[in-house]
C-alpha cells in the first residue's frame, strides 16, 4: 500500500528545508515526468497542446513543452496572464528555445491540462468552465498535470471537470484523486518523482491506497488440518433467504471450513451449506443483516448476537435498526459493511447526525474517519466506486472495484467473505481489507460483458485469484 495525502505542500517544504532542494528543482522534475507521459503518446506525426495556467502548475506544463520541443510538435496555450514568478521564468526559457505560443485553442492529438493543479481553492468562473467544456469535447488523448482542473483542494467540485485519460500527480498521491465522484475524470494515475525517491519525499500518513499485493488469500499451509481448522461461519437468515444464501456461498468459497445458515430451513440450499435454528456451539463469527426484512424478532436476534463473545459482521437492514447502537455499545469486535444510504442511517443512529447520501458522497473520507475515531473498535467498510475501510482514524482505499459489481447480492457475498476470513483467524481489519480486495479483483478478472456478472460468478471467481 502507498501513503495518500490531503495536501502535499508540506512535503514540498520539507524538501526545501531538509534536503536543500529548490522549487525550481522540483518543478524541473515535475515537467520531466509530464513530458515523459506525453512522449509515450506522441509520434513525429502527432501534436500536443499544453493548456497552462497562471501559477506553478502552468509552469510545470511549460517546462514539459520546452523539454519536448525540437523532437516533437508541441505548443503552448495560455488563456490567463501569467502571475507566478517561476512561471514567467519558465515561459521566457520556453520562448528562447522556440516553443510556439498560440493565441487560441487549436486542435491537437494530445491535450495537457496544466491550469490549476492541487492548489485550486475556488469554484471556476464561467470562462474557465467553457474552456474545460471545449477541451472535454475534443477527440484527443487528455493528460492532467497533478489534478484535473475543476477538483478543488477541499475535495469539492466545480460544475465542470477536465476529463483526463491519465493524471500525472506530483510527488505523492492526493486524496482528491480518490473520491467516488471523480473516478470517471482522473483516468490512470501516475506519481511523478520530484528529485528524490518517493520514500524520502513522503512522511507517514493515516491514509493508504491499497494495492493488489496487499491481498492476503487464506491459503491452507498447515497440512495436519480438518474442516474445524478453518473456522465456522454462522449467518443469520432473514425473510429474504437468498441474501443469506449468497453470503454463505461467499464464506464457503473463501475458505471457511463450515458455514451454517441460522433460521428456518430454506427450500433450496447448496449441499455444502448447513442449516440450524440455533447458533452452532463451535461458531467463530456471526454474519447478520442481509435479507433481514422488518419487522423481525428483535429480542431473539439481540440474544443471538450479544449473548456471546463472537465477532460480528453487520450488513444491510441492521445498519438501519436501533439494535445497532446496542451492538456497538457491547464493544464486541465488529465489521460494518454499509453502502452510502445505509451509512447515512448509521450516522443518524449512532452520532445523532442527519447526513444526506449526497453529502456523504461529496466527502466520504471525512465522514468515514470521524466515525472510525468515535468508535475505534469498529471496522467500517464503506462501499462505493472506491471502497473505504476505516479503523481508528486510518483509512484504506480500495480503487479496484468495477461497475460490474453494482448488482443486488454482490455486497452479501462480500460480507460472507469477510466473515470467512475472521473465522480463519484474520483480525477484523485485515479481513475487511483482504475481503474487499478479493471481491473487487474478481470483478476485474471477469472476461465476459461487465453487465452480466452475478454474485455467484464472484464466488466462482475466487478460485482463480
Short mmCIF file of C-alpha atoms in Angstrom, two decimals:
data_model
loop_
_atom_site.label_atom_id
_atom_site.label_comp_id
_atom_site.label_asym_id
_atom_site.label_seq_id
_atom_site.Cartn_x
_atom_site.Cartn_y
_atom_site.Cartn_z
CA UNK A 1 0.00 0.00 0.00
CA UNK A 2 1.04 3.61 -0.53
CA UNK A 3 0.51 6.69 1.59
CA UNK A 4 -2.13 9.22 0.49
CA UNK A 5 -2.19 12.90 1.49
CA UNK A 6 -4.81 15.61 1.87
CA UNK A 7 -2.14 18.13 0.80
CA UNK A 8 1.50 17.91 -0.29
CA UNK A 9 2.70 21.50 0.15
CA UNK A 10 4.19 20.49 3.50
CA UNK A 11 6.10 17.68 1.75
CA UNK A 12 7.47 20.18 -0.79
CA UNK A 13 8.53 22.49 2.05
CA UNK A 14 10.32 19.58 3.71
CA UNK A 15 12.31 19.05 0.50
CA UNK A 16 13.48 22.66 0.68
CA UNK A 17 14.40 22.71 4.38
CA UNK A 18 15.67 19.15 4.88
CA UNK A 19 17.21 18.21 1.54
CA UNK A 20 18.29 21.61 0.23
CA UNK A 21 16.21 21.32 -2.91
CA UNK A 22 14.60 24.35 -4.50
CA UNK A 23 11.16 24.93 -6.03
CA UNK A 24 12.85 25.13 -9.42
CA UNK A 25 14.45 21.70 -8.99
CA UNK A 26 11.12 20.15 -8.06
CA UNK A 27 9.47 21.91 -10.99
CA UNK A 28 12.06 20.63 -13.46
CA UNK A 29 11.41 17.06 -12.34
CA UNK A 30 7.63 17.59 -12.45
CA UNK A 31 7.95 18.85 -16.02
CA UNK A 32 10.17 15.92 -16.94
CA UNK A 33 7.60 13.41 -15.64
CA UNK A 34 4.81 15.18 -17.50
CA UNK A 35 6.89 15.28 -20.69
CA UNK A 36 7.58 11.56 -20.36
CA UNK A 37 3.84 10.82 -20.15
CA UNK A 38 3.13 12.96 -23.21
CA UNK A 39 6.04 11.45 -25.14
CA UNK A 40 4.52 7.97 -24.76
CA UNK A 41 1.53 9.12 -26.80
CA UNK A 42 3.40 11.24 -29.36
CA UNK A 43 4.86 10.32 -32.72
CA UNK A 44 6.51 12.55 -35.30
CA UNK A 45 3.11 12.98 -36.96
CA UNK A 46 1.18 13.87 -33.82
CA UNK A 47 0.94 17.14 -31.89
CA UNK A 48 0.46 18.12 -28.27
CA UNK A 49 -1.09 21.28 -26.86
CA UNK A 50 -0.23 22.34 -23.32
CA UNK A 51 -3.01 24.46 -21.80
CA UNK A 52 -1.23 26.25 -18.96
CA UNK A 53 -2.48 28.37 -16.11
CA UNK A 54 -1.07 31.41 -14.36
CA UNK A 55 0.70 29.63 -11.47
CA UNK A 56 3.20 26.88 -10.80
CA UNK A 57 1.00 24.15 -12.24
CA UNK A 58 1.10 26.05 -15.51
CA UNK A 59 4.86 26.33 -15.11
CA UNK A 60 5.12 22.52 -14.90
CA UNK A 61 3.35 22.33 -18.25
CA UNK A 62 5.64 24.96 -19.77
CA UNK A 63 8.71 23.01 -18.63
CA UNK A 64 7.33 19.84 -20.24
CA UNK A 65 6.70 21.67 -23.53
CA UNK A 66 10.27 23.01 -23.54
CA UNK A 67 11.69 19.53 -22.91
CA UNK A 68 9.73 18.07 -25.83
CA UNK A 69 10.25 20.92 -28.29
CA UNK A 70 12.61 20.17 -31.14
CA UNK A 71 11.86 16.47 -31.22
CA UNK A 72 8.07 16.74 -31.23
CA UNK A 73 5.33 19.09 -32.39
CA UNK A 74 4.25 20.87 -29.21
CA UNK A 75 2.73 24.27 -28.49
CA UNK A 76 1.50 26.32 -25.54
CA UNK A 77 -1.87 27.94 -24.98
CA UNK A 78 -2.01 30.45 -22.11
CA UNK A 79 -5.61 31.55 -21.51
CA UNK A 80 -4.70 33.71 -18.48
CA UNK A 81 -2.00 36.24 -17.70
CA UNK A 82 0.99 34.55 -16.05
CA UNK A 83 1.38 35.57 -12.37
CA UNK A 84 3.87 33.17 -10.79
CA UNK A 85 7.47 34.32 -10.98
CA UNK A 86 8.62 30.80 -11.72
CA UNK A 87 6.03 30.51 -14.48
CA UNK A 88 7.27 33.77 -16.01
CA UNK A 89 10.83 32.43 -15.90
CA UNK A 90 9.84 29.11 -17.47
CA UNK A 91 7.86 30.86 -20.21
CA UNK A 92 10.87 33.04 -21.05
CA UNK A 93 13.05 29.92 -21.34
CA UNK A 94 10.48 28.11 -23.47
CA UNK A 95 10.23 31.02 -25.89
CA UNK A 96 14.02 31.22 -26.16
CA UNK A 97 14.24 27.61 -27.33
CA UNK A 98 11.45 28.26 -29.84
CA UNK A 99 8.30 26.78 -28.25
CA UNK A 100 5.27 28.16 -30.11
CA UNK A 101 2.67 30.02 -28.05
CA UNK A 102 -0.73 30.07 -29.74
CA UNK A 103 -3.44 32.64 -29.02
CA UNK A 104 -6.41 30.29 -29.32
CA UNK A 105 -7.38 26.72 -28.55
CA UNK A 106 -6.15 24.75 -31.54
CA UNK A 107 -6.73 21.12 -32.47
CA UNK A 108 -4.15 18.58 -31.32
CA UNK A 109 -3.75 14.87 -30.77
CA UNK A 110 -2.87 15.28 -27.09
CA UNK A 111 -4.19 17.93 -24.70
CA UNK A 112 -2.44 18.62 -21.42
CA UNK A 113 -4.36 20.31 -18.63
CA UNK A 114 -1.84 22.33 -16.59
CA UNK A 115 -4.28 25.02 -15.48
CA UNK A 116 -4.60 24.74 -11.70
CA UNK A 117 -3.44 21.52 -10.07
CA UNK A 118 -3.93 20.74 -6.38
CA UNK A 119 -3.96 24.36 -5.25
CA UNK A 120 -7.37 25.30 -6.64
CA UNK A 121 -9.41 26.77 -3.76
CA UNK A 122 -12.33 28.43 -5.54
CA UNK A 123 -15.05 27.39 -7.98
CA UNK A 124 -14.16 28.06 -11.60
CA UNK A 125 -15.61 31.08 -13.37
CA UNK A 126 -17.82 30.79 -16.44
CA UNK A 127 -14.97 31.48 -18.87
CA UNK A 128 -12.82 28.69 -17.44
CA UNK A 129 -15.77 26.29 -17.37
CA UNK A 130 -16.39 26.96 -21.05
CA UNK A 131 -12.70 26.32 -21.75
CA UNK A 132 -12.87 22.95 -19.96
CA UNK A 133 -16.09 22.04 -21.77
CA UNK A 134 -14.37 22.76 -25.08
CA UNK A 135 -11.35 20.66 -24.09
CA UNK A 136 -13.57 17.81 -22.96
CA UNK A 137 -15.36 17.86 -26.31
CA UNK A 138 -12.08 17.44 -28.20
CA UNK A 139 -11.23 13.97 -29.52
CA UNK A 140 -7.57 13.82 -28.49
CA UNK A 141 -5.93 11.97 -25.61
CA UNK A 142 -6.07 14.03 -22.42
CA UNK A 143 -3.48 14.25 -19.66
CA UNK A 144 -3.92 16.19 -16.40
CA UNK A 145 -0.96 17.73 -14.58
CA UNK A 146 -1.20 16.93 -10.84
CA UNK A 147 -5.03 17.01 -10.60
CA UNK A 148 -7.68 17.52 -13.30
CA UNK A 149 -8.85 21.13 -13.27
CA UNK A 150 -12.17 21.61 -11.51
CA UNK A 151 -11.33 19.48 -8.46
CA UNK A 152 -10.92 21.86 -5.53
CA UNK A 153 -8.41 21.50 -2.69
CA UNK A 154 -11.24 20.86 -0.19
CA UNK A 155 -12.45 17.91 -2.33
CA UNK A 156 -15.50 19.78 -3.62
CA UNK A 157 -16.05 20.08 -7.36
CA UNK A 158 -16.65 22.84 -9.86
CA UNK A 159 -19.53 22.44 -12.28
CA UNK A 160 -17.09 21.22 -14.96
CA UNK A 161 -14.06 18.95 -14.52
CA UNK A 162 -11.35 18.19 -17.07
CA UNK A 163 -11.94 14.62 -18.20
CA UNK A 164 -8.47 13.07 -18.21
CA UNK A 165 -7.40 9.76 -19.68
CA UNK A 166 -4.35 9.96 -17.44
CA UNK A 167 -3.27 12.06 -14.46
CA UNK A 168 0.38 12.68 -13.62
CA UNK A 169 0.28 13.72 -9.97
CA UNK A 170 3.34 15.35 -8.44
CA UNK A 171 5.35 13.78 -5.61
CA UNK A 172 2.68 11.69 -3.91
CA UNK A 173 -0.93 10.55 -4.14
CA UNK A 174 -3.59 13.14 -3.32
CA UNK A 175 -6.82 12.25 -1.57
CA UNK A 176 -8.75 14.44 -4.02
CA UNK A 177 -7.99 11.92 -6.77
CA UNK A 178 -9.64 9.03 -4.94
CA UNK A 179 -13.17 10.25 -4.21
CA UNK A 180 -16.03 8.38 -5.88
CA UNK A 181 -17.32 11.46 -7.68
CA UNK A 182 -14.10 11.95 -9.70
CA UNK A 183 -13.41 8.35 -10.67
CA UNK A 184 -14.58 8.96 -14.24
CA UNK A 185 -12.43 12.10 -14.60
CA UNK A 186 -8.93 11.10 -13.50
CA UNK A 187 -8.05 8.15 -15.73
CA UNK A 188 -4.87 6.24 -14.85
CA UNK A 189 -2.83 7.83 -12.06
CA UNK A 190 0.96 8.09 -12.31
CA UNK A 191 3.04 9.55 -9.45
CA UNK A 192 5.95 11.76 -10.54
CA UNK A 193 9.33 11.72 -8.81
CA UNK A 194 10.37 15.26 -7.84
CA UNK A 195 14.10 14.86 -7.48
CA UNK A 196 14.29 12.41 -4.58
CA UNK A 197 12.84 8.94 -4.17
CA UNK A 198 9.21 8.64 -3.24
CA UNK A 199 10.20 7.02 0.06
CA UNK A 200 12.21 10.09 1.03
CA UNK A 201 9.64 12.59 -0.22
CA UNK A 202 6.81 11.03 1.77
CA UNK A 203 6.19 11.09 5.52
CA UNK A 204 3.86 8.74 7.46
CA UNK A 205 0.15 9.25 6.84
CA UNK A 206 -3.07 7.74 8.21
CA UNK A 207 -4.41 7.40 4.65
CA UNK A 208 -3.45 4.46 2.43
CA UNK A 209 -4.10 3.34 -1.14
CA UNK A 210 -4.41 -0.44 -1.31
CA UNK A 211 -2.60 -2.47 -3.96
CA UNK A 212 -3.11 -5.99 -5.25
CA UNK A 213 -0.08 -7.06 -3.24
CA UNK A 214 -1.93 -6.19 -0.02
CA UNK A 215 -4.35 -9.06 -0.61
CA UNK A 216 -3.71 -11.97 1.75
CA UNK A 217 -5.54 -15.02 0.47
CA UNK A 218 -6.41 -17.75 3.01
CA UNK A 219 -4.13 -20.40 1.55
CA UNK A 220 -4.05 -23.62 3.54
CA UNK A 221 -0.44 -24.05 4.60
CA UNK A 222 -1.00 -26.33 7.57
CA UNK A 223 -1.12 -29.96 6.42
CA UNK A 224 -2.40 -31.52 9.64
CA UNK A 225 -5.86 -29.94 9.38
CA UNK A 226 -9.57 -30.67 9.29
CA UNK A 227 -12.65 -28.62 8.48
CA UNK A 228 -12.71 -27.19 12.00
CA UNK A 229 -9.23 -25.78 11.49
CA UNK A 230 -10.63 -23.22 9.05
CA UNK A 231 -13.45 -21.89 11.15
CA UNK A 232 -17.22 -21.96 11.29
CA UNK A 233 -19.27 -19.03 9.96
CA UNK A 234 -22.82 -18.58 11.25
CA UNK A 235 -25.09 -16.48 9.02
CA UNK A 236 -28.41 -15.14 10.24
CA UNK A 237 -31.09 -15.83 7.67
CA UNK A 238 -33.83 -13.26 7.12
CA UNK A 239 -37.16 -13.44 5.31
CA UNK A 240 -35.31 -12.79 2.04
CA UNK A 241 -33.40 -16.04 2.38
CA UNK A 242 -31.47 -15.65 -0.88
CA UNK A 243 -29.29 -12.92 0.63
CA UNK A 244 -28.08 -15.18 3.45
CA UNK A 245 -27.52 -17.97 0.95
CA UNK A 246 -25.26 -15.73 -1.14
CA UNK A 247 -23.35 -14.67 1.98
CA UNK A 248 -22.97 -18.35 2.88
CA UNK A 249 -21.66 -19.16 -0.58
CA UNK A 250 -19.17 -16.29 -0.35
CA UNK A 251 -17.96 -17.55 3.03
CA UNK A 252 -17.59 -21.15 1.88
CA UNK A 253 -15.81 -20.26 -1.36
CA UNK A 254 -13.40 -18.03 0.58
CA UNK A 255 -12.10 -20.82 2.76
CA UNK A 256 -14.42 -21.24 5.74
CA UNK A 257 -14.41 -24.88 6.85
CA UNK A 258 -18.08 -24.81 7.85
CA UNK A 259 -20.95 -22.44 7.10
CA UNK A 260 -24.34 -22.60 8.81
CA UNK A 261 -27.42 -20.53 8.00
CA UNK A 262 -29.44 -19.84 11.16
CA UNK A 263 -33.22 -19.88 10.77
CA UNK A 264 -35.93 -21.93 9.14
CA UNK A 265 -34.59 -24.38 6.60
CA UNK A 266 -34.87 -22.81 3.16
CA UNK A 267 -36.44 -24.66 0.29
CA UNK A 268 -33.21 -24.72 -1.68
CA UNK A 269 -29.79 -24.79 -0.09
CA UNK A 270 -26.43 -25.59 -1.71
CA UNK A 271 -25.33 -29.00 -0.48
CA UNK A 272 -22.20 -27.58 1.19
CA UNK A 273 -24.18 -25.16 3.41
CA UNK A 274 -25.75 -26.29 6.68
CA UNK A 275 -28.87 -25.07 8.46
CA UNK A 276 -29.72 -24.70 12.15
CA UNK A 277 -32.38 -22.92 14.17
CA UNK A 278 -29.83 -22.05 16.88
CA UNK A 279 -26.25 -20.78 16.97
CA UNK A 280 -23.78 -23.66 16.48
CA UNK A 281 -21.61 -24.18 19.56
CA UNK A 282 -18.40 -24.14 17.52
CA UNK A 283 -19.18 -20.96 15.53
CA UNK A 284 -16.33 -18.45 15.23
CA UNK A 285 -18.15 -15.43 13.77
CA UNK A 286 -21.72 -14.27 13.13
CA UNK A 287 -22.74 -12.51 9.90
CA UNK A 288 -26.14 -10.77 10.05
CA UNK A 289 -28.36 -8.18 8.41
CA UNK A 290 -28.65 -9.26 4.78
CA UNK A 291 -32.20 -10.18 3.76
CA UNK A 292 -33.48 -9.25 7.23
CA UNK A 293 -36.80 -7.60 6.44
CA UNK A 294 -38.68 -5.53 9.02
CA UNK A 295 -40.30 -6.44 11.32
CA UNK A 296 -38.32 -9.28 12.89
CA UNK A 297 -37.99 -10.79 16.35
CA UNK A 298 -35.72 -8.17 17.92
CA UNK A 299 -35.43 -9.95 21.27
CA UNK A 300 -34.35 -13.23 19.69
CA UNK A 301 -31.87 -11.51 17.38
CA UNK A 302 -30.40 -9.44 20.21
CA UNK A 303 -29.88 -12.61 22.26
CA UNK A 304 -28.29 -14.37 19.29
CA UNK A 305 -25.86 -11.54 18.58
CA UNK A 306 -24.99 -10.33 22.09
CA UNK A 307 -25.16 -13.35 24.41
CA UNK A 308 -21.69 -14.48 23.32
CA UNK A 309 -18.25 -13.05 22.58
CA UNK A 310 -18.18 -13.86 18.86
CA UNK A 311 -17.11 -11.12 16.42
CA UNK A 312 -19.84 -9.75 14.16
CA UNK A 313 -20.15 -8.72 10.52
CA UNK A 314 -23.23 -6.50 10.15
CA UNK A 315 -24.75 -5.51 6.81
CA UNK A 316 -27.93 -4.19 5.17
CA UNK A 317 -31.09 -3.93 7.31
CA UNK A 318 -29.29 -3.98 10.66
CA UNK A 319 -27.43 -0.84 9.60
CA UNK A 320 -30.76 0.96 9.84
CA UNK A 321 -32.12 -0.53 13.08
CA UNK A 322 -31.73 0.83 16.65
CA UNK A 323 -30.32 -2.55 17.71
CA UNK A 324 -27.10 -1.42 16.03
CA UNK A 325 -26.48 1.05 18.87
CA UNK A 326 -26.55 -1.79 21.42
CA UNK A 327 -24.27 -3.89 19.23
CA UNK A 328 -21.71 -1.08 19.04
CA UNK A 329 -22.04 -0.35 22.77
CA UNK A 330 -21.26 -4.00 23.54
CA UNK A 331 -17.66 -3.38 22.40
CA UNK A 332 -17.66 -6.69 20.52
CA UNK A 333 -15.29 -6.94 17.53
CA UNK A 334 -17.42 -5.60 14.71
CA UNK A 335 -17.26 -5.03 10.95
CA UNK A 336 -19.94 -2.83 9.35
CA UNK A 337 -20.37 -3.04 5.56
CA UNK A 338 -22.84 -0.29 4.54
CA UNK A 339 -23.44 1.39 1.23
CA UNK A 340 -23.82 5.21 1.44
CA UNK A 341 -27.56 5.18 2.19
CA UNK A 342 -27.05 2.66 4.99
CA UNK A 343 -24.12 4.70 6.31
CA UNK A 344 -26.41 7.73 6.44
CA UNK A 345 -28.70 5.73 8.74
CA UNK A 346 -25.74 4.57 10.84
CA UNK A 347 -24.61 8.16 11.39
CA UNK A 348 -28.11 9.19 12.44
CA UNK A 349 -28.45 6.23 14.84
CA UNK A 350 -25.01 6.38 16.43
CA UNK A 351 -23.91 10.02 16.12
CA UNK A 352 -27.34 11.70 16.06
CA UNK A 353 -26.23 13.38 12.85
CA UNK A 354 -28.50 13.62 9.83
CA UNK A 355 -26.32 13.48 6.72
CA UNK A 356 -27.69 13.02 3.22
CA UNK A 357 -26.27 10.46 0.83
CA UNK A 358 -25.16 13.35 -1.40
CA UNK A 359 -23.21 14.94 1.46
CA UNK A 360 -21.57 11.62 2.31
CA UNK A 361 -20.55 11.02 -1.29
CA UNK A 362 -19.12 14.54 -1.56
CA UNK A 363 -16.73 13.87 1.32
CA UNK A 364 -16.70 10.18 2.14
CA UNK A 365 -13.25 10.31 3.72
CA UNK A 366 -14.12 12.87 6.39
CA UNK A 367 -17.27 11.05 7.49
CA UNK A 368 -15.58 7.64 7.49
CA UNK A 369 -12.65 8.93 9.53
CA UNK A 370 -14.87 10.75 12.01
CA UNK A 371 -16.96 7.63 12.58
CA UNK A 372 -13.89 5.42 13.00
CA UNK A 373 -12.46 7.75 15.64
CA UNK A 374 -15.77 7.82 17.51
CA UNK A 375 -15.93 4.00 17.55
CA UNK A 376 -12.31 2.75 17.39
CA UNK A 377 -13.25 -0.91 17.96
CA UNK A 378 -15.43 -0.93 14.82
CA UNK A 379 -14.13 -1.58 11.30
CA UNK A 380 -16.16 0.34 8.72
CA UNK A 381 -16.30 -0.90 5.12
CA UNK A 382 -17.99 1.97 3.26
CA UNK A 383 -18.87 0.54 -0.13
CA UNK A 384 -18.69 2.61 -3.31
CA UNK A 385 -16.81 3.09 -6.54
CA UNK A 386 -13.75 3.33 -4.29
CA UNK A 387 -14.42 1.36 -1.12
CA UNK A 388 -13.07 2.77 2.15
CA UNK A 389 -12.01 0.57 5.06
CA UNK A 390 -11.82 2.81 8.15
CA UNK A 391 -10.46 1.81 11.54
CA UNK A 392 -9.40 4.01 14.45
CA UNK A 393 -8.65 7.04 12.26
CA UNK A 394 -6.87 5.12 9.50
CA UNK A 395 -8.41 4.89 6.02
CA UNK A 396 -7.55 2.19 3.50
CA UNK A 397 -8.84 2.96 -0.01
CA UNK A 398 -9.66 0.21 -2.48
CA UNK A 399 -9.93 1.55 -6.04
CA UNK A 400 -10.20 -1.81 -7.82
CA UNK A 401 -13.99 -2.05 -7.84
CA UNK A 402 -15.79 -2.02 -11.20
CA UNK A 403 -19.35 -1.20 -12.30
CA UNK A 404 -19.86 -4.95 -12.80
CA UNK A 405 -20.32 -5.23 -9.02
CA UNK A 406 -23.26 -2.81 -8.98
CA UNK A 407 -25.87 -5.55 -8.60
CA UNK A 408 -28.06 -6.81 -5.79
CA UNK A 409 -26.32 -9.60 -3.90
CA UNK A 410 -22.73 -8.51 -4.53
CA UNK A 411 -22.48 -6.97 -1.07
CA UNK A 412 -24.00 -10.07 0.55
CA UNK A 413 -21.19 -12.16 -0.93
CA UNK A 414 -18.55 -9.74 0.38
CA UNK A 415 -19.99 -9.83 3.92
CA UNK A 416 -19.74 -13.62 3.84
CA UNK A 417 -16.17 -13.41 2.55
CA UNK A 418 -15.14 -11.09 5.39
CA UNK A 419 -16.80 -13.43 7.88
CA UNK A 420 -14.87 -16.36 6.40
CA UNK A 421 -11.53 -14.62 6.92
CA UNK A 422 -12.38 -13.74 10.52
CA UNK A 423 -13.31 -17.38 11.13
CA UNK A 424 -9.89 -18.37 9.76
CA UNK A 425 -8.05 -16.14 12.22
CA UNK A 426 -7.76 -12.77 10.48
CA UNK A 427 -8.28 -9.65 12.54
CA UNK A 428 -11.47 -7.75 11.61
CA UNK A 429 -9.41 -5.01 9.93
CA UNK A 430 -7.29 -7.45 7.92
CA UNK A 431 -10.39 -9.46 6.99
CA UNK A 432 -12.11 -6.31 5.74
CA UNK A 433 -9.08 -5.27 3.67
CA UNK A 434 -8.47 -8.67 2.05
CA UNK A 435 -12.18 -9.40 1.65
CA UNK A 436 -12.77 -6.09 -0.09
CA UNK A 437 -9.73 -6.50 -2.34
CA UNK A 438 -10.61 -10.06 -3.35
CA UNK A 439 -14.20 -9.05 -4.06
CA UNK A 440 -13.08 -6.19 -6.32
CA UNK A 441 -10.29 -8.08 -8.09
CA UNK A 442 -12.65 -10.90 -9.05
CA UNK A 443 -14.72 -8.35 -10.99
CA UNK A 444 -11.60 -7.31 -12.91
CA UNK A 445 -10.84 -10.88 -13.91
CA UNK A 446 -14.37 -11.37 -15.28
CA UNK A 447 -13.86 -11.64 -19.05
CA UNK A 448 -17.47 -11.53 -20.28
CA UNK A 449 -19.71 -8.47 -20.66
CA UNK A 450 -19.48 -6.47 -17.45
CA UNK A 451 -23.26 -6.18 -17.17
CA UNK A 452 -23.55 -9.95 -16.88
CA UNK A 453 -21.55 -10.55 -13.67
CA UNK A 454 -23.64 -12.26 -10.98
CA UNK A 455 -22.98 -12.77 -7.25
CA UNK A 456 -22.44 -16.47 -7.97
CA UNK A 457 -19.76 -15.50 -10.53
CA UNK A 458 -17.96 -13.67 -7.73
CA UNK A 459 -17.96 -16.84 -5.62
CA UNK A 460 -16.69 -18.92 -8.54
CA UNK A 461 -14.05 -16.33 -9.44
CA UNK A 462 -12.38 -16.63 -6.04
CA UNK A 463 -10.86 -19.89 -7.27
CA UNK A 464 -8.66 -18.04 -9.74
CA UNK A 465 -7.28 -15.10 -7.76
#
